PDB file of C-alpha atoms in Angstrom:
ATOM      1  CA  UNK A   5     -28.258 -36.541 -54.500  1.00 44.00           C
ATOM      2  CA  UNK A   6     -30.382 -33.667 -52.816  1.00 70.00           C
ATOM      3  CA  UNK A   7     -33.639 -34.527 -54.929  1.00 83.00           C
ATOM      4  CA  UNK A   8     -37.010 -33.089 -53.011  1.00 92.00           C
ATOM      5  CA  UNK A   9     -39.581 -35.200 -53.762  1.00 94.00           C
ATOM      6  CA  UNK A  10     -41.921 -33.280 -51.550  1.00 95.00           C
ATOM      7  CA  UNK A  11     -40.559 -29.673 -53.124  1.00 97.00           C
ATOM      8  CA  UNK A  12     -40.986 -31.414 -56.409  1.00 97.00           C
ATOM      9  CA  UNK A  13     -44.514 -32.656 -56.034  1.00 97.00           C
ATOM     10  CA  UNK A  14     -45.446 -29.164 -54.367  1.00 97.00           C
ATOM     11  CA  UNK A  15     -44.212 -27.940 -57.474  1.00 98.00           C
ATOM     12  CA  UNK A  16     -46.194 -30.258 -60.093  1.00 98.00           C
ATOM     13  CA  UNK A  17     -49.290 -29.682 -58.377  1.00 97.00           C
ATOM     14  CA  UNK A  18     -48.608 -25.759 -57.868  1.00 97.00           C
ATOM     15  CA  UNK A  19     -48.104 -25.767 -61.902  1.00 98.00           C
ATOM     16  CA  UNK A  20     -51.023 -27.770 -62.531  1.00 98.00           C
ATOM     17  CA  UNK A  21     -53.123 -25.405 -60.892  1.00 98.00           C
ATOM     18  CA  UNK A  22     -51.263 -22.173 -61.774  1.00 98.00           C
ATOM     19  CA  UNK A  23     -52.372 -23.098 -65.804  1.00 98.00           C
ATOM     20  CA  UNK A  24     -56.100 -23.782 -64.753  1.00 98.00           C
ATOM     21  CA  UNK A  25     -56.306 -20.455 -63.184  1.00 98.00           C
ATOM     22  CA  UNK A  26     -54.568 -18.962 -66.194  1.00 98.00           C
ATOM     23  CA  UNK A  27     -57.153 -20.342 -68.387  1.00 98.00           C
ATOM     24  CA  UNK A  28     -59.558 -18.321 -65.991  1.00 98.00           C
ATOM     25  CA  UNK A  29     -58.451 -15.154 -66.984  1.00 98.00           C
ATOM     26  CA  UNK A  30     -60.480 -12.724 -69.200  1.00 97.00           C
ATOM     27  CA  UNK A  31     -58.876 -11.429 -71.925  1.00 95.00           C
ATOM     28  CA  UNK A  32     -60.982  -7.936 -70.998  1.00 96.00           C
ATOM     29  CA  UNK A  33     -59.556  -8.005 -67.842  1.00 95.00           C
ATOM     30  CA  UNK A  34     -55.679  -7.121 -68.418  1.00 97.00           C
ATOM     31  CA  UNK A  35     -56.132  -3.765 -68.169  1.00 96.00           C
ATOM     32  CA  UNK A  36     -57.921  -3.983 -64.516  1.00 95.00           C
ATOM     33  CA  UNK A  37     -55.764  -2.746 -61.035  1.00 93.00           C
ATOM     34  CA  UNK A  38     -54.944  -5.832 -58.604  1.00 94.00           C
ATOM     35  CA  UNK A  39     -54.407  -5.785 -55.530  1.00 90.00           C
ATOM     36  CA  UNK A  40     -50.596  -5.377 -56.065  1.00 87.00           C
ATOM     37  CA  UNK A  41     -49.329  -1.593 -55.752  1.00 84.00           C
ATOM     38  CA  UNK A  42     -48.798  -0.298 -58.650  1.00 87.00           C
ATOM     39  CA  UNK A  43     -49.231  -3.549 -61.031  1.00 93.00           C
ATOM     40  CA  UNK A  44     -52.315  -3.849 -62.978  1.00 97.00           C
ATOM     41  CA  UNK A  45     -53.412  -7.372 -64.096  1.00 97.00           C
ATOM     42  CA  UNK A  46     -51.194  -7.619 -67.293  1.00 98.00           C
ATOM     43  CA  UNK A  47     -48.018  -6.804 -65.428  1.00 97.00           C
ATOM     44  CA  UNK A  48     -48.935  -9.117 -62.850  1.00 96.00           C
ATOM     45  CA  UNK A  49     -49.200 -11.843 -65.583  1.00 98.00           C
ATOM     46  CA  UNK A  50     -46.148 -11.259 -67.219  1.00 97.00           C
ATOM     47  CA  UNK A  51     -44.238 -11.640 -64.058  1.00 95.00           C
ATOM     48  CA  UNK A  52     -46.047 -14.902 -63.055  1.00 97.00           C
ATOM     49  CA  UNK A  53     -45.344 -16.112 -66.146  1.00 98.00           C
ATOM     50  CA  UNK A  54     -41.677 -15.087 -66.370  1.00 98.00           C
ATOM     51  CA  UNK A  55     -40.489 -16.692 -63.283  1.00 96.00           C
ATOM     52  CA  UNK A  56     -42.492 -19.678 -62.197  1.00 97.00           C
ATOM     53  CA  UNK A  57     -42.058 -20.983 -65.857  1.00 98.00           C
ATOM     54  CA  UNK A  58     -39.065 -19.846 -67.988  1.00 98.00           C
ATOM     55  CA  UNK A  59     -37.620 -18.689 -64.623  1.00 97.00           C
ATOM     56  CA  UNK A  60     -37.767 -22.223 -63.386  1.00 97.00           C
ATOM     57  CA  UNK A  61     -36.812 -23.957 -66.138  1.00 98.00           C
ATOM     58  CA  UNK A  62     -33.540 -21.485 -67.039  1.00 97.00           C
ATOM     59  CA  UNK A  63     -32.523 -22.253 -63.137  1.00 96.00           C
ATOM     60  CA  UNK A  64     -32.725 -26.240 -63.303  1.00 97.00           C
ATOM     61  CA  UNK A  65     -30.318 -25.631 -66.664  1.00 97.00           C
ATOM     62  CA  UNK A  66     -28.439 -23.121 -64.817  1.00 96.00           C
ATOM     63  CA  UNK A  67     -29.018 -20.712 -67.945  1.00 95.00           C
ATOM     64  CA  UNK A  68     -29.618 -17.017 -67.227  1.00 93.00           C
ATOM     65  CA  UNK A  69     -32.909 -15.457 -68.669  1.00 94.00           C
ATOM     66  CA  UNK A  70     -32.607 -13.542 -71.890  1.00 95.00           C
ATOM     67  CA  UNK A  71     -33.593 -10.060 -71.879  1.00 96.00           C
ATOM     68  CA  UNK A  72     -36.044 -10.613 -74.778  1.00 96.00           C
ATOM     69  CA  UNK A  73     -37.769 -13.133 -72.529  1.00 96.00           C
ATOM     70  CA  UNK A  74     -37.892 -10.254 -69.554  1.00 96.00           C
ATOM     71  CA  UNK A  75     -38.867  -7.677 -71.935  1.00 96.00           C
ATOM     72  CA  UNK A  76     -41.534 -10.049 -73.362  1.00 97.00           C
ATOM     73  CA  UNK A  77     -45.645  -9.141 -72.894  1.00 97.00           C
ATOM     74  CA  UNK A  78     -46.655 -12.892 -72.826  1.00 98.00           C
ATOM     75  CA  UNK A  79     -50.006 -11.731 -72.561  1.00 97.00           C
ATOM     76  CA  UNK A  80     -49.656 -10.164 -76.255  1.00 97.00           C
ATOM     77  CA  UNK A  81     -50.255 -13.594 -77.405  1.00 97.00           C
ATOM     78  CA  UNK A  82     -54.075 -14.636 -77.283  1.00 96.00           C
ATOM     79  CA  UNK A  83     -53.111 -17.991 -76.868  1.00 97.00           C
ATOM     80  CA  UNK A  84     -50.506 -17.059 -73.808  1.00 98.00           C
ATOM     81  CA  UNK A  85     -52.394 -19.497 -70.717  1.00 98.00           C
ATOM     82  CA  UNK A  86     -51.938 -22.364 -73.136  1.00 98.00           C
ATOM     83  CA  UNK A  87     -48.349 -21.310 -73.584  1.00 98.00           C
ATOM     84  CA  UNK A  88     -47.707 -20.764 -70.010  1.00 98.00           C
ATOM     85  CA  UNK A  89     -49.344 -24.273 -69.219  1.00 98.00           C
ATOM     86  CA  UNK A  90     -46.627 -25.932 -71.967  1.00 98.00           C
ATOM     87  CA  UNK A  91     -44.230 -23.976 -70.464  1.00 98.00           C
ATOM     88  CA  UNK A  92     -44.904 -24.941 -66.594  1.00 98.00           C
ATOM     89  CA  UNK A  93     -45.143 -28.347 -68.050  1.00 98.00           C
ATOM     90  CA  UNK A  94     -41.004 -28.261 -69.530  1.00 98.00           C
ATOM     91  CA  UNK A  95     -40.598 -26.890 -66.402  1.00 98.00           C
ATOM     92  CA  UNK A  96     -41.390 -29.069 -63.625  1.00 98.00           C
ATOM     93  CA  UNK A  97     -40.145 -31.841 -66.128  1.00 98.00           C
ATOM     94  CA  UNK A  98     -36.283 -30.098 -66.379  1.00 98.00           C
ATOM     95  CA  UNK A  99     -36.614 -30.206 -62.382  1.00 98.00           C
ATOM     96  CA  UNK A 100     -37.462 -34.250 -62.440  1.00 97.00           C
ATOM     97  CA  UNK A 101     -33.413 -34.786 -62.835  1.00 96.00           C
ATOM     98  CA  UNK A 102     -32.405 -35.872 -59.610  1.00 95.00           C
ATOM     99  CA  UNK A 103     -29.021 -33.818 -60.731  1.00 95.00           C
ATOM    100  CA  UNK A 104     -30.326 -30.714 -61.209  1.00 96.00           C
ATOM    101  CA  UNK A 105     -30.723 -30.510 -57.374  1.00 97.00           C
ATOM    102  CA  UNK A 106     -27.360 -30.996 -56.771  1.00 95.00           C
ATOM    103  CA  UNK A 107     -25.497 -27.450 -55.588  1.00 95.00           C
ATOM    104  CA  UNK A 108     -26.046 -23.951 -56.018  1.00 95.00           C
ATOM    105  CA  UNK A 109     -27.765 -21.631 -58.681  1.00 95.00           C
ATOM    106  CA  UNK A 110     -25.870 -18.625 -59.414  1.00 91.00           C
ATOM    107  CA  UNK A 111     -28.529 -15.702 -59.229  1.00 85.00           C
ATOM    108  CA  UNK A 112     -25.795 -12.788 -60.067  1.00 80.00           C
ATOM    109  CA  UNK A 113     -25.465 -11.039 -56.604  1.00 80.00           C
ATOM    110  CA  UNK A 114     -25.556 -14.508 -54.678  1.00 83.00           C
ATOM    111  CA  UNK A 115     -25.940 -17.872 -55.263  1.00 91.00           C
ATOM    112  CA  UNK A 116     -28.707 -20.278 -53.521  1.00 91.00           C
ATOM    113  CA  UNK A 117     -28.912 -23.972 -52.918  1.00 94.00           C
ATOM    114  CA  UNK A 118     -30.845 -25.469 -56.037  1.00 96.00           C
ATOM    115  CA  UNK A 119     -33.478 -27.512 -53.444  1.00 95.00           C
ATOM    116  CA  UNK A 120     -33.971 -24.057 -51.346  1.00 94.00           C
ATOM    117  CA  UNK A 121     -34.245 -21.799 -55.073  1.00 94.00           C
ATOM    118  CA  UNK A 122     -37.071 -24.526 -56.322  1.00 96.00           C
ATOM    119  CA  UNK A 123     -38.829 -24.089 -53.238  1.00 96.00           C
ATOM    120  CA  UNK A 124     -39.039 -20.624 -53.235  1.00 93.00           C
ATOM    121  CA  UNK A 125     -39.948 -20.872 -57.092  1.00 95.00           C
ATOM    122  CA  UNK A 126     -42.840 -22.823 -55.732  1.00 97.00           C
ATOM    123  CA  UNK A 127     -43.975 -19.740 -53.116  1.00 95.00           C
ATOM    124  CA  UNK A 128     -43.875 -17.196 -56.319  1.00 94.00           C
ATOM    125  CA  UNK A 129     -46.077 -20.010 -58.352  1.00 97.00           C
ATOM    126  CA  UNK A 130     -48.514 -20.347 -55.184  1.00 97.00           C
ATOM    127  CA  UNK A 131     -48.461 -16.799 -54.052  1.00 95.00           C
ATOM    128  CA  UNK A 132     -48.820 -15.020 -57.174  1.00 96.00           C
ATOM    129  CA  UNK A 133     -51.480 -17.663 -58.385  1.00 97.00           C
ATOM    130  CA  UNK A 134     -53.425 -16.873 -55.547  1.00 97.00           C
ATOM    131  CA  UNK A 135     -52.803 -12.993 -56.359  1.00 96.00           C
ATOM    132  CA  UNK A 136     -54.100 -13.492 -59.945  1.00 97.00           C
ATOM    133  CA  UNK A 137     -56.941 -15.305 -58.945  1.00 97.00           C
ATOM    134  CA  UNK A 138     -58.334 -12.719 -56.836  1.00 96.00           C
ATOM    135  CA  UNK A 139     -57.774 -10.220 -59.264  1.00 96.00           C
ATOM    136  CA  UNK A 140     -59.885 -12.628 -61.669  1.00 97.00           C
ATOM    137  CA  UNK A 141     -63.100 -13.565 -59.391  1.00 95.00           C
ATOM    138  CA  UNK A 142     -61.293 -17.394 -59.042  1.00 97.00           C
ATOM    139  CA  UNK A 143     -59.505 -19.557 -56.152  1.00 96.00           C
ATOM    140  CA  UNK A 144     -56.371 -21.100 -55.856  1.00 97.00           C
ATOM    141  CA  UNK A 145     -56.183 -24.480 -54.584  1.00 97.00           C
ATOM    142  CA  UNK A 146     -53.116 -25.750 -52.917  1.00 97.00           C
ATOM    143  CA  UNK A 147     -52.934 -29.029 -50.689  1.00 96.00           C
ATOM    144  CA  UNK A 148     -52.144 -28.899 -47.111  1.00 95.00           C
ATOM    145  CA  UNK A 149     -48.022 -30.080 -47.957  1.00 96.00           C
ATOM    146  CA  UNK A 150     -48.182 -27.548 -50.386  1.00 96.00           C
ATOM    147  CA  UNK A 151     -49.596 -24.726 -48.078  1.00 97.00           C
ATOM    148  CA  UNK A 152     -46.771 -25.848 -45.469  1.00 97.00           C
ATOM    149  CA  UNK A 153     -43.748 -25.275 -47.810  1.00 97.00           C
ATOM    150  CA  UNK A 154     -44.678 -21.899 -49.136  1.00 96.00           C
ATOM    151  CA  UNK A 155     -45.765 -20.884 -45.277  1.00 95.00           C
ATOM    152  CA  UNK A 156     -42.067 -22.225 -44.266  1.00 95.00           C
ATOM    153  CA  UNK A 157     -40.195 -20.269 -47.157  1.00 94.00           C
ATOM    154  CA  UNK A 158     -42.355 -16.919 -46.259  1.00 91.00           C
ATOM    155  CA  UNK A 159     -40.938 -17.258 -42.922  1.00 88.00           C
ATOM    156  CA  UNK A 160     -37.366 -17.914 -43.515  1.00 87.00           C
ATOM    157  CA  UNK A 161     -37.358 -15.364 -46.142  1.00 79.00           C
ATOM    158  CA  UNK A 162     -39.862 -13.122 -45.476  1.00 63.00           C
ATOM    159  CA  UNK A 163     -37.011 -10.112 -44.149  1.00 69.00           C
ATOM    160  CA  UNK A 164     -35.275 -10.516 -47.752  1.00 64.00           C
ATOM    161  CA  UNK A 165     -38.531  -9.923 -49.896  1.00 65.00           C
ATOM    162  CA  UNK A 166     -39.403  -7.265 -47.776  1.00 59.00           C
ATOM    163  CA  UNK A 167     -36.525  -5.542 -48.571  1.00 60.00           C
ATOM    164  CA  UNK A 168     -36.691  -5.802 -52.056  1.00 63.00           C
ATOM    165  CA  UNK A 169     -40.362  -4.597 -51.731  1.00 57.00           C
ATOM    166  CA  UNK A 170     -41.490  -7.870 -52.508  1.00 62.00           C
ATOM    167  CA  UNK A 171     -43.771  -8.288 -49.725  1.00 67.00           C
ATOM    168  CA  UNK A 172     -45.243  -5.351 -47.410  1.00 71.00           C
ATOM    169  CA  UNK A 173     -45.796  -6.023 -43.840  1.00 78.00           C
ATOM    170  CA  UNK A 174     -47.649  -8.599 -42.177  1.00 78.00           C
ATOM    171  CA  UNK A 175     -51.164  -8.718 -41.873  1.00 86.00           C
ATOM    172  CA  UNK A 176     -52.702 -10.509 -38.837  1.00 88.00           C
ATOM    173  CA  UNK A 177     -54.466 -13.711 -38.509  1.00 90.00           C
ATOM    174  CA  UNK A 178     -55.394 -16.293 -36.066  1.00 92.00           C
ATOM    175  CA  UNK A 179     -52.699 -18.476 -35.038  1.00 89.00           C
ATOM    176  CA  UNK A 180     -55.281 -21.075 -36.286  1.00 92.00           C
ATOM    177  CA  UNK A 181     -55.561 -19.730 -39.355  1.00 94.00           C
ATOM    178  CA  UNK A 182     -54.686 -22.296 -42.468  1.00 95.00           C
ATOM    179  CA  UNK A 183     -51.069 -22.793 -43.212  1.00 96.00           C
ATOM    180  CA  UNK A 184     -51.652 -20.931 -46.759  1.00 96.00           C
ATOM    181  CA  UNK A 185     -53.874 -18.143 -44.953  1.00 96.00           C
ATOM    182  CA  UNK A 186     -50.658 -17.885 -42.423  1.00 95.00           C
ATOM    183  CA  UNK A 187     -48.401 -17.279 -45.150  1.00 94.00           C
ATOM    184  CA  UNK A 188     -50.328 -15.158 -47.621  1.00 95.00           C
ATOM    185  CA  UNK A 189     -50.760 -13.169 -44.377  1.00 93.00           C
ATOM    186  CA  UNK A 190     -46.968 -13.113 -43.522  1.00 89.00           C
ATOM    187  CA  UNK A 191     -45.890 -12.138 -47.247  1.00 90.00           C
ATOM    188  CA  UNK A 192     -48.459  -8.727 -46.849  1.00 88.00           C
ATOM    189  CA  UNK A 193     -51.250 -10.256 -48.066  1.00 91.00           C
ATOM    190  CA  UNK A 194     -54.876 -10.284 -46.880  1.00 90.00           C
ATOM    191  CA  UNK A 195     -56.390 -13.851 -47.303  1.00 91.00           C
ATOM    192  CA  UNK A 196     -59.581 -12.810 -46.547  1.00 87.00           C
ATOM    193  CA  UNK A 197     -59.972 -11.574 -50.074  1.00 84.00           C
ATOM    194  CA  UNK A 198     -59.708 -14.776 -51.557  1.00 72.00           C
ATOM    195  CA  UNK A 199     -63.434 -15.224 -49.579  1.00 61.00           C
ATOM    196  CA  UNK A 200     -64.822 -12.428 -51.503  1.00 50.00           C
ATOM    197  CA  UNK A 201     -64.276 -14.063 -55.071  1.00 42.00           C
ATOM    198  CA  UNK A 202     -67.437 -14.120 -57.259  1.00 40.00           C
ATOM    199  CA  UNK A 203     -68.414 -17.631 -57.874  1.00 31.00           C
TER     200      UNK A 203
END
């Protein structure tokens, strides 16, 4: 077996705090710009939501995502952070089978080892979590193991998102900087606005 009990419990606590900031955002607020080019908050949502919760779920069951799920606007639904919360929760809990670590997921174009796919799952939860919580005056709270993984998988992978446009260049930071500073700063992101939140 190839169970991550480390990737795992990154990944329950990621969730866990993923549906608290949810619950933080204003329903007034969808419309607003982020900090993301070209997404405003409500498209920012709906791909949070997508892929760090049916996403993540469809992978452990090695399902492919149905294009009324891709097409959905989650955030149509008043009631969609309490949704997303359930949904994070079936989630992490399909991922609790030892099995479902074994091998690959086929993504289409290439296919990734199951462990390496849930950790990067775990950088999108983190990373766009911290993204929405900017955008919403909040904070997102990760613990130092947590901060380490998403920091390694920006590292390993950061070429490949870049690519794809999913991260713009690096912005610098201390070498002492905080292992999640270090990688919101390696995927293109500026941790220093996570300071400027309105408490």
């Amino acid at each position: 077996m190839t169970y991550d009990e480390a990737t795992h419990r990154a990944m329950t606590l990621c969730a866990a705090e993923a549906a608290r900031v949810a619950r933080g955002v204003p329903a007034d607020r969808l419309g607003a710009p982020t900090h993301c080019p070209d997404w405003d908050l409500r498209t920012l949502v709906g791909h949070w939501v997508l892929y760090t919760s049916h996403g993540l779920e469809h992978r452990a069951l090695r399902r492919t995502l149905p294009e009324e799920l891709v097409a959905r606007d989650f955030t149509a639904d008043p009631d969609w952070a309490a949704a997303y919360a359930a949904q994070l929760d079936r989630a992490v809990a399909a991922w609790a089978d030892p099995a479902v670590w074994d091998g690959e997921v086929d993504l289409g174009p290439a296919a990734l080892p199951a462990a390496e796919l849930a950790a990067m799952i775990v950088k999108e939860m983190a990373v766009h979590g911290w993204d929405v919580a900017v955008a919403t005056g909040q904070e997102f709270h990760v613990t130092d193991d947590t901060a380490r993984l998403v920091l390694d998988v920006v590292e390993r992978h950061g070429d490949l998102y870049r690519q794809y446009d999913g991260f713009a260049d690096p912005v610098p930071v201390p070498a002492d900087a905080p292992p999640f500073d270090r990688a919101l700063a390696a995927s293109g992101r500026d941790p220093r606005l996570g300071t400027q939140v309105d408490h």
